[in-house]
């Protein structure tokens, strides 16, 4: 059985990627399961989806704990332990990372991972196409079980409700990624059946009680406990432009995390420990006073400022 786990963030098309791959495998005659797992679905939150495919009826259910292929659409998740991107990998697992870093760089970061393949961001498809589309195409190629025709048909079926131009651009993106990893065609091996131990229900673990400040947190505003650092989810950062800001404070009201307070000068102040990067504030600001920059750029600027202060 092939067991494939996709990891990405809300908004990257991870659910659609798993559906495209699952449908393509189904067209090729496989028995298939595909399902997303969101938790609290929000743009920017870590999510995963999984696909099982076999030539016989699939009896396994639930989350894949021993994947044959792990697809990482957002490389920043690899630094977040709770995202469990590398959970259950074995020496035979292929880890596909959508990243601008070369494979040699990733091998230095994760020397214990047996097989890493990098899908470089594809320049001729700038913006607009979610990472999930590229990952679906590359994953199909790595399995070696999906023809170009089946993959194209799967994209058409899964995106049938969308604008024809969007379907076409996604088809092109999927096929470009499929071709980009052609050298690795069929690298993923179908995994063996689970052992008896692996199919046993988990033993319950008695855990000590949480401290009262976690078990009964004081929710000051919005929907998230102050103790949950949702700032880790962010891939893009909203930044208040004080030149344009009129201090109307609509952004404070709209932020679903209660993550914008009013500063002493009356301007809004974003709490970056809890801002999850949903960008509702930027969309709602009537004066276009909230610019959006990639989180990586924000970190570089912070580092440069820190170096200047020394
Ligand atoms: S909504 Fe825009 S203009 Fe109003 S306070 Fe927020 S940033 Fe400033
Ligand atoms: S500050 Fe803006 S981007 Fe951050 S959580 Fe609030 S609304 Fe979303």
Short mmCIF file of C-alpha atoms and ligand atoms in Angstrom, two decimals:
data_model
loop_
_atom_site.label_atom_id
_atom_site.label_comp_id
_atom_site.label_asym_id
_atom_site.label_seq_id
_atom_site.Cartn_x
_atom_site.Cartn_y
_atom_site.Cartn_z
CA UNK A 1 0.00 0.00 0.00
CA UNK A 2 1.15 3.53 -0.76
CA UNK A 3 0.79 5.88 2.20
CA UNK A 4 1.29 9.56 1.39
CA UNK A 5 1.10 12.43 3.86
CA UNK A 6 0.91 16.07 2.69
CA UNK A 7 1.90 18.85 5.10
CA UNK A 8 1.25 22.52 4.48
CA UNK A 9 -0.65 25.51 5.74
CA UNK A 10 -4.25 26.53 5.35
CA UNK A 11 -4.57 28.29 2.00
CA UNK A 12 -1.84 26.36 0.19
CA UNK A 13 -4.22 23.94 -1.49
CA UNK A 14 -3.16 20.90 0.53
CA UNK A 15 -6.63 19.37 0.65
CA UNK A 16 -6.96 19.85 -3.12
CA UNK A 17 -3.51 18.35 -3.66
CA UNK A 18 -4.49 15.20 -1.80
CA UNK A 19 -7.72 14.99 -3.76
CA UNK A 20 -5.97 15.43 -7.12
CA UNK A 21 -3.48 12.70 -6.28
CA UNK A 22 -6.19 10.41 -4.87
CA UNK A 23 -8.40 10.88 -7.92
CA UNK A 24 -5.50 10.28 -10.30
CA UNK A 25 -4.65 7.03 -8.52
CA UNK A 26 -8.33 6.04 -8.62
CA UNK A 27 -8.41 6.68 -12.38
CA UNK A 28 -5.39 4.38 -12.65
CA UNK A 29 -7.42 1.60 -11.00
CA UNK A 30 -6.28 1.84 -7.37
CA UNK A 31 -8.46 1.60 -4.31
CA UNK A 32 -8.00 5.00 -2.68
CA UNK A 33 -8.61 6.94 0.52
CA UNK A 34 -7.89 10.62 0.76
CA UNK A 35 -8.73 12.93 3.61
CA UNK A 36 -7.59 16.24 5.04
CA UNK A 37 -7.04 16.95 8.71
CA UNK A 38 -7.34 20.60 9.65
CA UNK A 39 -8.04 20.95 13.32
CA UNK A 40 -9.20 24.52 13.49
CA UNK A 41 -9.12 25.43 9.83
CA UNK A 42 -7.59 28.82 9.33
CA UNK A 43 -5.42 30.39 6.70
CA UNK A 44 -1.83 29.91 7.72
CA UNK A 45 -2.44 27.15 10.27
CA UNK A 46 -0.47 23.92 9.87
CA UNK A 47 -2.66 21.24 8.30
CA UNK A 48 -2.09 17.87 6.74
CA UNK A 49 -3.89 15.53 4.40
CA UNK A 50 -3.25 11.94 3.56
CA UNK A 51 -3.77 9.49 0.74
CA UNK A 52 -3.71 5.70 0.80
CA UNK A 53 -3.70 3.69 -2.41
CA UNK A 54 -3.66 -0.05 -2.90
CA UNK A 55 -4.63 -2.69 -5.42
CA UNK A 56 -6.80 -4.44 -2.83
CA UNK A 57 -9.50 -3.03 -0.52
CA UNK A 58 -8.01 -0.75 2.13
CA UNK A 59 -8.77 -1.76 5.68
CA UNK A 60 -6.65 0.86 7.43
CA UNK A 61 -8.28 4.03 8.65
CA UNK A 62 -7.21 7.27 10.24
CA UNK A 63 -4.00 9.21 10.24
CA UNK A 64 -0.96 7.74 8.50
CA UNK A 65 1.75 7.10 11.08
CA UNK A 66 4.22 5.30 8.80
CA UNK A 67 4.32 7.19 5.49
CA UNK A 68 6.07 6.07 2.30
CA UNK A 69 6.04 9.63 0.99
CA UNK A 70 5.90 12.86 3.01
CA UNK A 71 5.21 15.98 0.96
CA UNK A 72 6.15 19.29 2.58
CA UNK A 73 4.54 22.25 0.83
CA UNK A 74 5.80 24.76 3.40
CA UNK A 75 9.37 24.26 4.55
CA UNK A 76 8.89 26.41 7.66
CA UNK A 77 6.79 23.61 9.15
CA UNK A 78 9.91 21.48 9.47
CA UNK A 79 11.07 23.81 12.25
CA UNK A 80 7.82 23.44 14.19
CA UNK A 81 7.87 20.29 16.28
CA UNK A 82 4.10 20.15 16.92
CA UNK A 83 3.47 20.02 13.16
CA UNK A 84 4.93 16.46 13.28
CA UNK A 85 6.06 16.60 9.66
CA UNK A 86 8.68 13.88 10.07
CA UNK A 87 6.62 11.70 12.42
CA UNK A 88 6.95 7.98 11.68
CA UNK A 89 9.37 8.21 8.76
CA UNK A 90 11.58 5.19 8.09
CA UNK A 91 14.73 4.72 6.04
CA UNK A 92 12.50 3.96 3.05
CA UNK A 93 10.35 7.10 3.36
CA UNK A 94 10.86 9.72 0.67
CA UNK A 95 10.52 13.30 1.92
CA UNK A 96 9.67 15.78 -0.82
CA UNK A 97 10.24 19.42 0.14
CA UNK A 98 9.00 22.39 -1.89
CA UNK A 99 11.89 24.73 -1.28
CA UNK A 100 14.46 27.07 -2.72
CA UNK A 101 17.21 25.36 -0.69
CA UNK A 102 19.13 22.57 -2.42
CA UNK A 103 18.96 18.95 -1.31
CA UNK A 104 22.48 19.14 0.16
CA UNK A 105 21.33 21.93 2.50
CA UNK A 106 18.34 19.92 3.68
CA UNK A 107 20.50 16.84 4.26
CA UNK A 108 22.68 18.91 6.59
CA UNK A 109 19.58 20.02 8.51
CA UNK A 110 18.10 16.53 8.76
CA UNK A 111 20.93 13.99 8.51
CA UNK A 112 18.67 11.28 9.98
CA UNK A 113 16.23 11.51 7.06
CA UNK A 114 17.12 8.84 4.55
CA UNK A 115 15.75 10.24 1.30
CA UNK A 116 15.12 13.90 0.60
CA UNK A 117 14.01 15.24 -2.77
CA UNK A 118 13.59 18.97 -3.36
CA UNK A 119 11.05 20.48 -5.71
CA UNK A 120 12.31 23.99 -6.43
CA UNK A 121 9.71 26.74 -6.75
CA UNK A 122 8.89 26.95 -10.45
CA UNK A 123 9.70 30.38 -11.88
CA UNK A 124 7.32 30.34 -14.85
CA UNK A 125 4.33 30.11 -12.51
CA UNK A 126 4.81 33.15 -10.26
CA UNK A 127 2.06 33.76 -7.69
CA UNK A 128 -1.55 32.71 -8.04
CA UNK A 129 -0.89 28.98 -8.12
CA UNK A 130 -0.86 27.43 -4.63
CA UNK A 131 2.08 25.26 -3.63
CA UNK A 132 -0.30 22.31 -3.28
CA UNK A 133 -0.77 22.08 -7.07
CA UNK A 134 2.97 21.70 -7.64
CA UNK A 135 3.24 19.19 -4.82
CA UNK A 136 0.41 17.07 -6.24
CA UNK A 137 2.18 16.86 -9.60
CA UNK A 138 5.55 16.02 -8.07
CA UNK A 139 4.06 13.42 -5.73
CA UNK A 140 2.34 11.71 -8.66
CA UNK A 141 5.66 11.48 -10.50
CA UNK A 142 7.50 10.10 -7.46
CA UNK A 143 4.95 7.31 -7.11
CA UNK A 144 5.44 6.31 -10.73
CA UNK A 145 1.92 4.93 -10.90
CA UNK A 146 0.12 7.91 -12.43
CA UNK A 147 0.20 8.78 -16.12
CA UNK A 148 0.08 12.35 -17.39
CA UNK A 149 -3.39 11.67 -18.81
CA UNK A 150 -4.76 10.45 -15.46
CA UNK A 151 -3.22 13.42 -13.66
CA UNK A 152 -4.70 15.91 -16.13
CA UNK A 153 -8.13 14.27 -15.84
CA UNK A 154 -7.89 14.37 -12.04
CA UNK A 155 -7.17 18.13 -12.05
CA UNK A 156 -10.15 18.71 -14.36
CA UNK A 157 -12.44 16.66 -12.10
CA UNK A 158 -11.29 18.20 -8.85
CA UNK A 159 -11.39 21.79 -10.09
CA UNK A 160 -14.51 21.38 -12.27
CA UNK A 161 -16.40 24.06 -10.34
CA UNK A 162 -13.76 26.69 -11.05
CA UNK A 163 -13.07 29.14 -13.83
CA UNK A 164 -11.63 27.39 -16.96
CA UNK A 165 -8.58 29.67 -16.90
CA UNK A 166 -7.81 28.67 -13.32
CA UNK A 167 -8.22 25.00 -14.22
CA UNK A 168 -5.83 25.44 -17.14
CA UNK A 169 -3.17 27.23 -15.07
CA UNK A 170 -3.39 24.57 -12.36
CA UNK A 171 -3.10 21.82 -14.95
CA UNK A 172 0.01 23.46 -16.35
CA UNK A 173 1.47 23.85 -12.86
CA UNK A 174 0.77 20.23 -11.93
CA UNK A 175 2.32 18.95 -15.14
CA UNK A 176 5.35 21.25 -14.84
CA UNK A 177 6.07 19.84 -11.38
CA UNK A 178 5.47 16.31 -12.67
CA UNK A 179 8.15 16.89 -15.31
CA UNK A 180 10.49 18.69 -12.88
CA UNK A 181 11.04 15.53 -10.82
CA UNK A 182 11.04 13.13 -13.78
CA UNK A 183 14.49 11.89 -12.72
CA UNK A 184 12.92 10.50 -9.56
CA UNK A 185 9.98 8.81 -11.30
CA UNK A 186 8.82 5.80 -9.28
CA UNK A 187 11.20 6.41 -6.34
CA UNK A 188 8.52 5.82 -3.72
CA UNK A 189 8.10 2.20 -2.76
CA UNK A 190 4.78 0.80 -1.67
CA UNK A 191 5.00 0.05 2.08
CA UNK A 192 4.34 -3.32 3.73
CA UNK A 193 1.15 -4.05 5.69
CA UNK A 194 1.11 -2.76 9.25
CA UNK A 195 2.30 -5.17 11.91
CA UNK A 196 0.01 -6.38 14.67
CA UNK A 197 1.57 -3.91 17.11
CA UNK A 198 1.02 -1.03 14.73
CA UNK A 199 -2.67 -1.81 14.41
CA UNK A 200 -3.29 -2.05 18.15
CA UNK A 201 -5.21 0.82 19.70
CA UNK A 202 -2.89 3.15 21.59
CA UNK A 203 -2.50 2.55 25.30
CA UNK A 204 -4.00 5.37 27.33
CA UNK A 205 -1.48 7.43 29.18
CA UNK A 206 -2.27 9.01 32.51
CA UNK A 207 -1.10 12.57 32.24
CA UNK A 208 -0.61 14.95 35.08
CA UNK A 209 -3.13 17.75 35.31
CA UNK A 210 -2.38 21.00 33.56
CA UNK A 211 -1.54 23.98 35.68
CA UNK A 212 -4.59 26.09 36.31
CA UNK A 213 -3.42 28.92 34.06
CA UNK A 214 -3.46 26.52 31.10
CA UNK A 215 -6.50 24.46 32.07
CA UNK A 216 -8.62 27.54 32.67
CA UNK A 217 -6.94 30.29 30.70
CA UNK A 218 -8.10 33.86 30.91
CA UNK A 219 -9.27 34.72 27.42
CA UNK A 220 -8.71 38.43 27.08
CA UNK A 221 -10.15 38.80 23.61
CA UNK A 222 -10.70 37.01 20.34
CA UNK A 223 -10.60 33.26 20.10
CA UNK A 224 -7.16 32.16 21.15
CA UNK A 225 -5.66 31.54 24.54
CA UNK A 226 -2.84 33.93 25.31
CA UNK A 227 -0.70 30.87 25.92
CA UNK A 228 -0.98 29.61 22.34
CA UNK A 229 1.65 31.36 20.26
CA UNK A 230 -0.23 31.46 16.95
CA UNK A 231 2.45 33.78 15.61
CA UNK A 232 4.26 30.57 14.60
CA UNK A 233 1.66 30.01 11.90
CA UNK A 234 2.42 33.21 10.07
CA UNK A 235 4.08 33.16 6.65
CA UNK A 236 3.18 36.75 5.82
CA UNK A 237 3.28 39.67 8.23
CA UNK A 238 0.91 42.66 8.40
CA UNK A 239 2.74 45.91 9.11
CA UNK A 240 1.00 49.17 10.04
CA UNK A 241 2.04 52.09 7.87
CA UNK A 242 1.70 55.06 10.22
CA UNK A 243 1.92 57.51 7.32
CA UNK A 244 -1.37 56.21 5.97
CA UNK A 245 -3.08 55.06 9.18
CA UNK A 246 -5.97 57.30 10.33
CA UNK A 247 -6.33 55.55 13.71
CA UNK A 248 -9.88 54.45 12.94
CA UNK A 249 -9.11 51.17 14.79
CA UNK A 250 -11.24 49.01 12.54
CA UNK A 251 -8.34 46.58 12.32
CA UNK A 252 -8.50 46.07 16.11
CA UNK A 253 -12.16 45.14 15.84
CA UNK A 254 -11.71 42.80 12.91
CA UNK A 255 -8.68 40.83 14.11
CA UNK A 256 -10.06 37.37 15.01
CA UNK A 257 -7.21 36.80 17.48
CA UNK A 258 -7.65 40.02 19.41
CA UNK A 259 -4.07 40.57 18.32
CA UNK A 260 -4.15 44.33 17.72
CA UNK A 261 -4.17 46.70 20.66
CA UNK A 262 -4.24 50.46 20.76
CA UNK A 263 -0.90 52.05 21.52
CA UNK A 264 -0.37 55.10 23.71
CA UNK A 265 -0.20 57.31 20.62
CA UNK A 266 -3.56 55.96 19.41
CA UNK A 267 -2.08 53.90 16.60
CA UNK A 268 -2.79 50.16 16.39
CA UNK A 269 -0.03 47.84 17.61
CA UNK A 270 0.12 44.26 16.34
CA UNK A 271 1.06 41.49 18.76
CA UNK A 272 3.30 39.35 16.57
CA UNK A 273 3.41 36.52 19.11
CA UNK A 274 -0.26 35.90 18.43
CA UNK A 275 -0.87 37.37 14.97
CA UNK A 276 -1.42 34.26 12.85
CA UNK A 277 -1.08 36.05 9.51
CA UNK A 278 -4.66 35.67 8.30
CA UNK A 279 -4.45 39.23 6.89
CA UNK A 280 -8.07 40.04 7.68
CA UNK A 281 -6.82 43.34 9.09
CA UNK A 282 -5.08 44.28 5.82
CA UNK A 283 -8.19 43.40 3.83
CA UNK A 284 -10.47 45.44 6.10
CA UNK A 285 -8.37 48.56 6.60
CA UNK A 286 -10.33 51.27 4.73
CA UNK A 287 -7.18 53.32 4.15
CA UNK A 288 -4.91 50.55 2.87
CA UNK A 289 -2.59 51.35 5.75
CA UNK A 290 -1.50 47.78 6.45
CA UNK A 291 1.14 46.45 4.13
CA UNK A 292 1.94 42.75 3.89
CA UNK A 293 5.48 41.43 3.69
CA UNK A 294 6.84 37.86 3.66
CA UNK A 295 7.77 36.67 7.14
CA UNK A 296 11.26 35.78 5.91
CA UNK A 297 11.80 39.40 4.82
CA UNK A 298 10.54 40.67 8.19
CA UNK A 299 13.03 38.42 10.00
CA UNK A 300 15.90 39.60 7.79
CA UNK A 301 14.99 43.22 8.55
CA UNK A 302 14.82 42.49 12.28
CA UNK A 303 18.23 40.80 12.19
CA UNK A 304 19.73 43.73 10.29
CA UNK A 305 18.28 46.21 12.82
CA UNK A 306 19.62 44.12 15.71
CA UNK A 307 23.08 44.06 14.09
CA UNK A 308 22.99 47.87 13.64
CA UNK A 309 22.22 48.35 17.33
CA UNK A 310 25.31 46.40 18.40
S1 LIG B 1 -7.88 49.96 10.06
FE1 LIG B 1 -6.16 50.87 8.97
S2 LIG B 1 -6.38 53.08 9.25
FE2 LIG B 1 -7.69 52.08 10.75
S3 LIG B 1 -6.38 51.95 12.56
FE3 LIG B 1 -6.14 50.01 11.48
S4 LIG B 1 -4.37 50.38 10.19
FE4 LIG B 1 -5.03 52.36 10.86
S1 LIG B 2 -3.18 41.10 13.23
FE1 LIG B 2 -4.13 40.90 11.19
S2 LIG B 2 -3.07 39.18 10.27
FE2 LIG B 2 -2.65 39.10 12.45
S3 LIG B 2 -4.21 37.72 13.26
FE3 LIG B 2 -5.00 39.81 13.46
S4 LIG B 2 -6.19 40.14 11.59
FE4 LIG B 2 -4.93 38.33 11.24
#
